[in-house]
Tab-separated table of C-alpha atoms and ligand atoms in Angstrom:
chain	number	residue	atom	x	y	z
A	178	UNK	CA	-130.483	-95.593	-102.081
A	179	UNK	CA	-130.506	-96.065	-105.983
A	180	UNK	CA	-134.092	-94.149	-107.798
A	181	UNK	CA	-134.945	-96.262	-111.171
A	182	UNK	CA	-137.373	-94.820	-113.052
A	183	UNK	CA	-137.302	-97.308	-116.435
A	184	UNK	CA	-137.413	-100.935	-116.604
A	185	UNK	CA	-133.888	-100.945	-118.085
A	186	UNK	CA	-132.046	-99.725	-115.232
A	187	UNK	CA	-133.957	-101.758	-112.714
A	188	UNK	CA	-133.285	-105.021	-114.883
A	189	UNK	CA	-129.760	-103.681	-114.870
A	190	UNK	CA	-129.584	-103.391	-111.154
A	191	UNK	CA	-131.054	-106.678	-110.526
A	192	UNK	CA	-129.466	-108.382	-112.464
A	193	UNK	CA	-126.132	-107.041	-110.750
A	194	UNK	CA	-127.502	-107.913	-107.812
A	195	UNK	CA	-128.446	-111.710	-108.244
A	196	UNK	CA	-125.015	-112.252	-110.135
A	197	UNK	CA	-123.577	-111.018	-106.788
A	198	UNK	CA	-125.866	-113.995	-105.473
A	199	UNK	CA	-127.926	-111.703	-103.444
A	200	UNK	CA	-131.637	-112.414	-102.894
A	201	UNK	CA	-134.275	-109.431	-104.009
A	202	UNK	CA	-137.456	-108.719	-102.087
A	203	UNK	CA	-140.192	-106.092	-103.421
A	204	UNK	CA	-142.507	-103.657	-101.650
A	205	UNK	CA	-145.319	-103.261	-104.340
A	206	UNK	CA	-146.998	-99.871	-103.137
A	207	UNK	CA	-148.815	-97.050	-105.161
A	208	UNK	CA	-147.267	-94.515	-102.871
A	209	UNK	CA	-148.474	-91.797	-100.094
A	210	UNK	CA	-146.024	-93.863	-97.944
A	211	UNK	CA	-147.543	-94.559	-94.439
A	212	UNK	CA	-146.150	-96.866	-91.497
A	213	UNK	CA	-148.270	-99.901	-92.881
A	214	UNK	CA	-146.193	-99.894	-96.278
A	215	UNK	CA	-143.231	-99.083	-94.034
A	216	UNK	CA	-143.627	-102.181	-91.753
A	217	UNK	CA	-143.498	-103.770	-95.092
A	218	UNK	CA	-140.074	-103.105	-95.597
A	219	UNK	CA	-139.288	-103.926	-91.854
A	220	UNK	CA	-140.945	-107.530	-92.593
A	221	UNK	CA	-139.156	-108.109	-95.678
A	222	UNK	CA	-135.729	-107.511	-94.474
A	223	UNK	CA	-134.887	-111.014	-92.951
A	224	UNK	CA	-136.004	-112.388	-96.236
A	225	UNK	CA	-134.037	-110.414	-98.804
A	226	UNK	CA	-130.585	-109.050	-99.342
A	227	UNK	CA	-132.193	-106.103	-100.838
A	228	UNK	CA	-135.191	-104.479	-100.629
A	229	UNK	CA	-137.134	-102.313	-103.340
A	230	UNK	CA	-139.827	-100.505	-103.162
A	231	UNK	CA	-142.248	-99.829	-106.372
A	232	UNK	CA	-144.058	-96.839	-106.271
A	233	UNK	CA	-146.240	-96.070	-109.057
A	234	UNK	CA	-150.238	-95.305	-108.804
A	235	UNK	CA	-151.547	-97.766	-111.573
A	236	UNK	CA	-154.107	-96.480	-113.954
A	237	UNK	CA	-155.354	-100.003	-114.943
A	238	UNK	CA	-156.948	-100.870	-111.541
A	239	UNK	CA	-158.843	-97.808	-111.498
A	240	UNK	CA	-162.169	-97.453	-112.488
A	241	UNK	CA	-163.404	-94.461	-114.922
A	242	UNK	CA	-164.804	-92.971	-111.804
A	243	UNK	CA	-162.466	-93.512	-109.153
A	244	UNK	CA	-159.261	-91.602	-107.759
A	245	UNK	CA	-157.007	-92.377	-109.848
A	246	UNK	CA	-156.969	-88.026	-110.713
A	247	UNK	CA	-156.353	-87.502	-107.156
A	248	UNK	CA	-154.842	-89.974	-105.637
A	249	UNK	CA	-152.344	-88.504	-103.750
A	250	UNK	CA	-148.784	-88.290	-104.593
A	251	UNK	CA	-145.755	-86.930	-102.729
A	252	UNK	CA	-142.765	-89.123	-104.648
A	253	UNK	CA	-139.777	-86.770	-102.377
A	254	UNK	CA	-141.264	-87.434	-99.304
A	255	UNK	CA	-142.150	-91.292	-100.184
A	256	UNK	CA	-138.159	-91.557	-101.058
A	257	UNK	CA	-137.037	-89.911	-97.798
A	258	UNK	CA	-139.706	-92.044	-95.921
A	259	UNK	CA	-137.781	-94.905	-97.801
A	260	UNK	CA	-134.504	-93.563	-97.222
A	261	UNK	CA	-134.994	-93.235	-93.337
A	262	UNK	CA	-135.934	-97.102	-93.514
A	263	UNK	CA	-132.959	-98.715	-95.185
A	264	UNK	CA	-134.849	-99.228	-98.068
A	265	UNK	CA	-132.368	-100.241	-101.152
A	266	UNK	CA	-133.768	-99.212	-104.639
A	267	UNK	CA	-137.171	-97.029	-105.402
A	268	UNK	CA	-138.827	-98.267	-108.389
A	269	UNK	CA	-140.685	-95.323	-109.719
A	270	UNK	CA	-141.855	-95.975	-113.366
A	271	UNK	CA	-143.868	-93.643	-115.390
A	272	UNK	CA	-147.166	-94.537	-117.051
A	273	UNK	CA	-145.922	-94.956	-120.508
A	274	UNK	CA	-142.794	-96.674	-119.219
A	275	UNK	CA	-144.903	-99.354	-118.052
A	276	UNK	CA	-147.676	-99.477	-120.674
A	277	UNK	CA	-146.435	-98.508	-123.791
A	278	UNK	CA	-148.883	-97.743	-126.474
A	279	UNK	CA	-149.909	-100.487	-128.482
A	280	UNK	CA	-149.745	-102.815	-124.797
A	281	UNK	CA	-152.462	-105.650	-124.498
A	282	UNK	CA	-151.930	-108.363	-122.476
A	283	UNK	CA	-153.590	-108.194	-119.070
A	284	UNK	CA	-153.793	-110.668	-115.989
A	285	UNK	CA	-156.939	-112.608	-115.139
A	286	UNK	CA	-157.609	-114.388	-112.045
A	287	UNK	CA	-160.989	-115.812	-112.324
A	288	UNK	CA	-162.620	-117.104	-109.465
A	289	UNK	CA	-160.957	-115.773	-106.683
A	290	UNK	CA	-161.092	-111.827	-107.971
A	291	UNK	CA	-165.208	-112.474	-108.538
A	292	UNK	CA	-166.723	-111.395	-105.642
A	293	UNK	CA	-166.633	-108.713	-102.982
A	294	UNK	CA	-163.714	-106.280	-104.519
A	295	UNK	CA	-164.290	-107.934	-107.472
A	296	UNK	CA	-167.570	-107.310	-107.687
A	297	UNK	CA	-167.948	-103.997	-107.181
A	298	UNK	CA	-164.660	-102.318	-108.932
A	299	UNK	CA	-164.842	-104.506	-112.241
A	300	UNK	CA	-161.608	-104.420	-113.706
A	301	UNK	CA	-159.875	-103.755	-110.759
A	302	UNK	CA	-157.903	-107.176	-109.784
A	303	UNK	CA	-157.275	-107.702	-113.686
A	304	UNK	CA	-155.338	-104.437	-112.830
A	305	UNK	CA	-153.857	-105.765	-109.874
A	306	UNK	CA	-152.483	-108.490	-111.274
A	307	UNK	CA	-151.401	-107.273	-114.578
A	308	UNK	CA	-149.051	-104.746	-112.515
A	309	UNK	CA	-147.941	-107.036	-110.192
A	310	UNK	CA	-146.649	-109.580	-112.265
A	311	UNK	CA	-144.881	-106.758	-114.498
A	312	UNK	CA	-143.460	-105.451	-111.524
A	313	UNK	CA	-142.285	-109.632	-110.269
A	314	UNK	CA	-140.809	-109.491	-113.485
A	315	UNK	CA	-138.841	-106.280	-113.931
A	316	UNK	CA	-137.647	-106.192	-110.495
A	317	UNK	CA	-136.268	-110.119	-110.241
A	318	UNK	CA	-138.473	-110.210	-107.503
A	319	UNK	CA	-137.509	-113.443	-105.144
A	320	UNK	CA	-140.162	-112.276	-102.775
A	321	UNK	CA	-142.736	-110.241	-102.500
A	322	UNK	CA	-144.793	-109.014	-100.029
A	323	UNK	CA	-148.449	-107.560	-99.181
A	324	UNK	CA	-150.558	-106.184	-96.673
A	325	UNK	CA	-152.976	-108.745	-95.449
A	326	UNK	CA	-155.278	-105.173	-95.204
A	327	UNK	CA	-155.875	-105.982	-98.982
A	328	UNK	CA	-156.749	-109.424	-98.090
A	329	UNK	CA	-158.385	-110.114	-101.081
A	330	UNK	CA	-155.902	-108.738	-103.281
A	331	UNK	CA	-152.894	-110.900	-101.286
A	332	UNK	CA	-155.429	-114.015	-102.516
A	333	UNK	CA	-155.133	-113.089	-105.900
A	334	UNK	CA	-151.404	-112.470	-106.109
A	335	UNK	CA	-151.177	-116.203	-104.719
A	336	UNK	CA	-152.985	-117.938	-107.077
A	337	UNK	CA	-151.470	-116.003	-110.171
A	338	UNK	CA	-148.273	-116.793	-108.623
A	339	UNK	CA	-149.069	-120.264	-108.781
A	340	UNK	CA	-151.340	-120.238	-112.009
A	341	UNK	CA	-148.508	-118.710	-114.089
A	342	UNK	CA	-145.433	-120.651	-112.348
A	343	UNK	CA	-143.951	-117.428	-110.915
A	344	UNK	CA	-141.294	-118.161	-108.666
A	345	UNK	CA	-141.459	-115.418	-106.533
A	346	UNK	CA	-142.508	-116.500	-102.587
A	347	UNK	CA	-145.518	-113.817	-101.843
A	348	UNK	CA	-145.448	-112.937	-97.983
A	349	UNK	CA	-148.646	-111.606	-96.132
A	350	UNK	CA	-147.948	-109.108	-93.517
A	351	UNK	CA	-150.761	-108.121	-90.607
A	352	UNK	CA	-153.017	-105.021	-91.271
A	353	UNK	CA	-151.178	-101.662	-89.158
A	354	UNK	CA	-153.859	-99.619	-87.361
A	355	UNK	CA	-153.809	-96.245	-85.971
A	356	UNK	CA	-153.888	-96.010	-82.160
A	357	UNK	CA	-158.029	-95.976	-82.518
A	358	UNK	CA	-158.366	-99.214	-84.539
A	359	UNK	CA	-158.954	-97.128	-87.950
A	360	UNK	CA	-156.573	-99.374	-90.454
A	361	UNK	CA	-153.912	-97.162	-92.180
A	362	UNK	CA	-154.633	-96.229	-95.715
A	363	UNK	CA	-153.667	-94.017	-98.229
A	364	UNK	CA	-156.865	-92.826	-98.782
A	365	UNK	CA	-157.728	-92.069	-94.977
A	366	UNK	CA	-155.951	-88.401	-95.589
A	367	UNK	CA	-159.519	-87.705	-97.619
A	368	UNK	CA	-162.136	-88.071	-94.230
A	369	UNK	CA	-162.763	-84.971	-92.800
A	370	UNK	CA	-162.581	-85.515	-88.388
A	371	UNK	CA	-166.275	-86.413	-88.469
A	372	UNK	CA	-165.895	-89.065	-90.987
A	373	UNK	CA	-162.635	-89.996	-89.654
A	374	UNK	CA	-164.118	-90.730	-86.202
A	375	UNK	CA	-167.401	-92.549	-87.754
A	376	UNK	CA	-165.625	-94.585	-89.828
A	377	UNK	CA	-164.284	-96.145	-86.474
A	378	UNK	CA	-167.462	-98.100	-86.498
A	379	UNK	CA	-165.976	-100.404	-89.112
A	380	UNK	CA	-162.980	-101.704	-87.215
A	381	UNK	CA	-164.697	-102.224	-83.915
A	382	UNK	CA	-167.506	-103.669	-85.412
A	383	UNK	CA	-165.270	-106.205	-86.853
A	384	UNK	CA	-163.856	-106.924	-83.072
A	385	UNK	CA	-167.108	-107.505	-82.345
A	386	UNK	CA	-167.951	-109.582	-84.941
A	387	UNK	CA	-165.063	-111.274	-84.462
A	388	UNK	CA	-165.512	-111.767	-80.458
A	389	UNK	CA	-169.118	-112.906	-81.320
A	390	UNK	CA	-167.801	-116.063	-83.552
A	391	UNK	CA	-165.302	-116.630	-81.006
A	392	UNK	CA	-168.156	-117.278	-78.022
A	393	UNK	CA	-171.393	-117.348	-79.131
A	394	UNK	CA	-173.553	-119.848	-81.648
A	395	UNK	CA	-174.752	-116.536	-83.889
A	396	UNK	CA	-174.786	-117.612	-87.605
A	397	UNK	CA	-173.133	-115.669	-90.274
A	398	UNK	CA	-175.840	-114.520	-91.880
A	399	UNK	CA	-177.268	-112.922	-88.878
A	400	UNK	CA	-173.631	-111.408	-88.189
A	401	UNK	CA	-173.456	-110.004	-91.295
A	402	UNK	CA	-176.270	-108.209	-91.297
A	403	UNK	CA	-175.796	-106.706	-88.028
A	404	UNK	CA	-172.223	-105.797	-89.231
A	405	UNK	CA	-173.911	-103.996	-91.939
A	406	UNK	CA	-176.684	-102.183	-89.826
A	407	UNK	CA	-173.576	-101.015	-87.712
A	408	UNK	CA	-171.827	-99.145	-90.346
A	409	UNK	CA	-175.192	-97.887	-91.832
A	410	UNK	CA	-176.181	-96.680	-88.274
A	411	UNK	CA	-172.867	-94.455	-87.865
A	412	UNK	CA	-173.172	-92.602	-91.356
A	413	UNK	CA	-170.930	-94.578	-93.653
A	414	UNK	CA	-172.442	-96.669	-97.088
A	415	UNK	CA	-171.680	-100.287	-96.614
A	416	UNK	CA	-170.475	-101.844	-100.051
A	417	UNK	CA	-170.168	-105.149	-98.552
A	418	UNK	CA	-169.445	-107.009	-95.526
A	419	UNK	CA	-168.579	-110.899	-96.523
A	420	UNK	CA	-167.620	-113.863	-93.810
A	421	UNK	CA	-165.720	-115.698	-96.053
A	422	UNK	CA	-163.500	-118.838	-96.143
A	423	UNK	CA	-160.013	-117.622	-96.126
A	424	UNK	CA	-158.717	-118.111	-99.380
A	425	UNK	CA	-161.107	-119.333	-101.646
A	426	UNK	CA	-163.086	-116.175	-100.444
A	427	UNK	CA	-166.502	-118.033	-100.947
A	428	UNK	CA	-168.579	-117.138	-98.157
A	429	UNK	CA	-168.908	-119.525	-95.303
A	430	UNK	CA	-171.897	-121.627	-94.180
A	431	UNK	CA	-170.873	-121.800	-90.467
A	432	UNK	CA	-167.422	-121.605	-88.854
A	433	UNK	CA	-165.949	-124.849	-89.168
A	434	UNK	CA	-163.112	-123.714	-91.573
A	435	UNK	CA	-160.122	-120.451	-91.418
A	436	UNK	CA	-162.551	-117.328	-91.781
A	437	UNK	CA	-162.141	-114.095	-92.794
A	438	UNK	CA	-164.735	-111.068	-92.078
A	439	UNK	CA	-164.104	-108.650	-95.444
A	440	UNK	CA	-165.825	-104.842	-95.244
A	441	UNK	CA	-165.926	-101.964	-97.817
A	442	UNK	CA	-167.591	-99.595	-97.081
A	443	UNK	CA	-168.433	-95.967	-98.042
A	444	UNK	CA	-168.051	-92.398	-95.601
A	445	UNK	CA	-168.516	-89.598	-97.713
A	446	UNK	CA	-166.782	-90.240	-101.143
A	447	UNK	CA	-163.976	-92.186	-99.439
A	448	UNK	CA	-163.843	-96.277	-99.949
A	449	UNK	CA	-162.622	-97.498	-96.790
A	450	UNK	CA	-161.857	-101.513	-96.526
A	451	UNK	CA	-160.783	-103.439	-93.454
A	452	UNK	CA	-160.985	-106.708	-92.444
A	453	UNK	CA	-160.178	-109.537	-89.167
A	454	UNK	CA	-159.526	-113.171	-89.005
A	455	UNK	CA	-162.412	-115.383	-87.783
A	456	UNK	CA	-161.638	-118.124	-85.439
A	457	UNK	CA	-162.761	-121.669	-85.954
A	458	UNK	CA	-165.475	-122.906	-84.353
A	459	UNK	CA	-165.839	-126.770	-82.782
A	460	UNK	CA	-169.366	-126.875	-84.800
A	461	UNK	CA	-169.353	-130.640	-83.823
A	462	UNK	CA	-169.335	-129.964	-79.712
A	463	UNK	CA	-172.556	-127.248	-80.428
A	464	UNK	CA	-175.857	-128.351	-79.649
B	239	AMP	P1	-151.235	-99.389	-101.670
B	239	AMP	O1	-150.156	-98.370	-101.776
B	239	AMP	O2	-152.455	-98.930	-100.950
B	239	AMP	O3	-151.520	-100.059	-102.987
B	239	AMP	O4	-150.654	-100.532	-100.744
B	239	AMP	C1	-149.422	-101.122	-101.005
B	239	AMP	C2	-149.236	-102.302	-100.097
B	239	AMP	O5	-149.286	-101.863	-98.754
B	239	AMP	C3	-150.341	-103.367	-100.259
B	239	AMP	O6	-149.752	-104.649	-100.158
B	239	AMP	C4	-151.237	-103.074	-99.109
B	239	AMP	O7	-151.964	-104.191	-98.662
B	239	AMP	C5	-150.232	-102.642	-98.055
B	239	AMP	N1	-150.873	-101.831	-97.021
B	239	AMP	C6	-151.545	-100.665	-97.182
B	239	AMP	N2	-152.054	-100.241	-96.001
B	239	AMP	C7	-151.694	-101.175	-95.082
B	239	AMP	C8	-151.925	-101.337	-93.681
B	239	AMP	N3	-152.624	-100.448	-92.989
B	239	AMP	N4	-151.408	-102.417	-93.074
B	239	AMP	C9	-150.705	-103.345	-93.772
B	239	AMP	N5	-150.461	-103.251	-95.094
B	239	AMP	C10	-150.945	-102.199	-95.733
């Protein structure tokens, strides 16, 4: 498995690599490798003759009072991790390697990065995108792909994909849970057991959200609220909870069209998001 650590090399090696006619596909991550950005790589594979993973915690889509200090960071176990999985190439830029001083062009995706994640971390997706594109760029990426747990984000990435004609094909790959439902993160290493275990209320409440579109005639207002007196109730500070058409991510009247069910919320000083598919309801056949 090859480490780059400058944009030189990796154009080097990729552009070995597609002279040799051989397809690239890229595992954008920030690092603190769990199974969910392993599964990645596993979904990847039958896409791409090689496989990198990026690993670099990206100061731009931080806010000035967010993690970005202590986020956590363990590059020699995130290469074994890598390693162990067949991965190809780790792409593991520094901070001045991938914003020299006197950078300042940046990514905007309007609509689609307002709301929700948007809304409440402002500067985050311009972040987002910025790196991603760099990183579509440097790495002759082919094809990409994303955890749908980021839903919002994977929206994004689309539409500057297809804004800015960037070639690469962006995959979406299903949210990995822990055996309890909590959806693998990075950041879940920060709950203490108490939080950990209340913050459980988020992913079932999104089953039963989910189970309540799929056979009752609740609206999604009324859903939404008791989505959000849920996570209240069991100690954690909902940010949001938005039932949202799928991509456009404008929030949806009734359930007539692909749904999503979007959640950030707070337990202790830990941002926790999650999300579920809604399915589509014959509005026509209800009374
Ligand atoms: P991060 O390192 O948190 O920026 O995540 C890197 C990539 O892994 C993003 O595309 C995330 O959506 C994806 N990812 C993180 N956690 C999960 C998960 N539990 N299931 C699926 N994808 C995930």
């Amino acid at each position: 498995m090859q480490i780059l650590t400058n944009p030189h090399a990796l154009r080097q090696w990729h552009t070995e690599q597609h002279r040799a006619g051989l397809r690239i596909g890229v595992v954008p991550t920030m690092g603190a490798l769990h199974e969910g950005h392993l599964q990645l790589v596993d979904q990847i594979r039958p896409h791409a003759d090689r496989v990198v993973v990026t690993i670099f915690v990206n100061p731009l889509q931080f806010g000035p009072n967010e993690d970005f200090g202590r986020y956590p960071r363990q590059f020699p176990t995130d290469c074994a991790l890598c390693e162990a999985r067949g991965v190809d190439a780790v792409y593991h830029p520094d901070v001045p390697g991938m914003y020299p001083d006197g950078f300042q062009t940046h990514v905007e995706v309007e609509q689609v990065s307002q709301r929700w994640c948007g809304a409440s971390r402002p500067g985050h997706f311009r972040g987002v995108a910025t790196v991603v594109l760099k990183l579509l760029n440097q790495t002759g990426a082919d094809v990409a792909i994303f955890g749908q747990k980021d839903w919002q984000q994977l929206q994004v990435i689309r539409q500057m994909c297809r804004d800015l004609d960037h070639p690469a094909e962006i995959l979406g790959a299903p949210i990995v849970r822990e055996p309890d439902g909590l959806a693998m993160s990075s950041r879940n290493v920060y709950l203490s057991a108490e939080q950990r275990s209340n913050a459980l209320a988020i992913s079932k409440g999104l089953w039963h959200l989910q189970q309540q579109v799929a056979s009752t005639a609740r609206a999604p207002a009324e859903l939404q609220a008791e989505l959000l007196a849920t996570i209240a109730a069991s100690g954690g500070q909902p940010e949001y909870v938005g039932l949202v058409q799928a991509e456009s991510l404008e929030p949806l009247d009734d359930f007539s069209v692909a749904g999503r069910a979007l959640v950030a919320a707070r337990y202790g000083a830990t941002r926790l998001i999650d999300n579920v598919e809604l399915p589509v309801r014959d509005v026509q056949a209800k009374p």
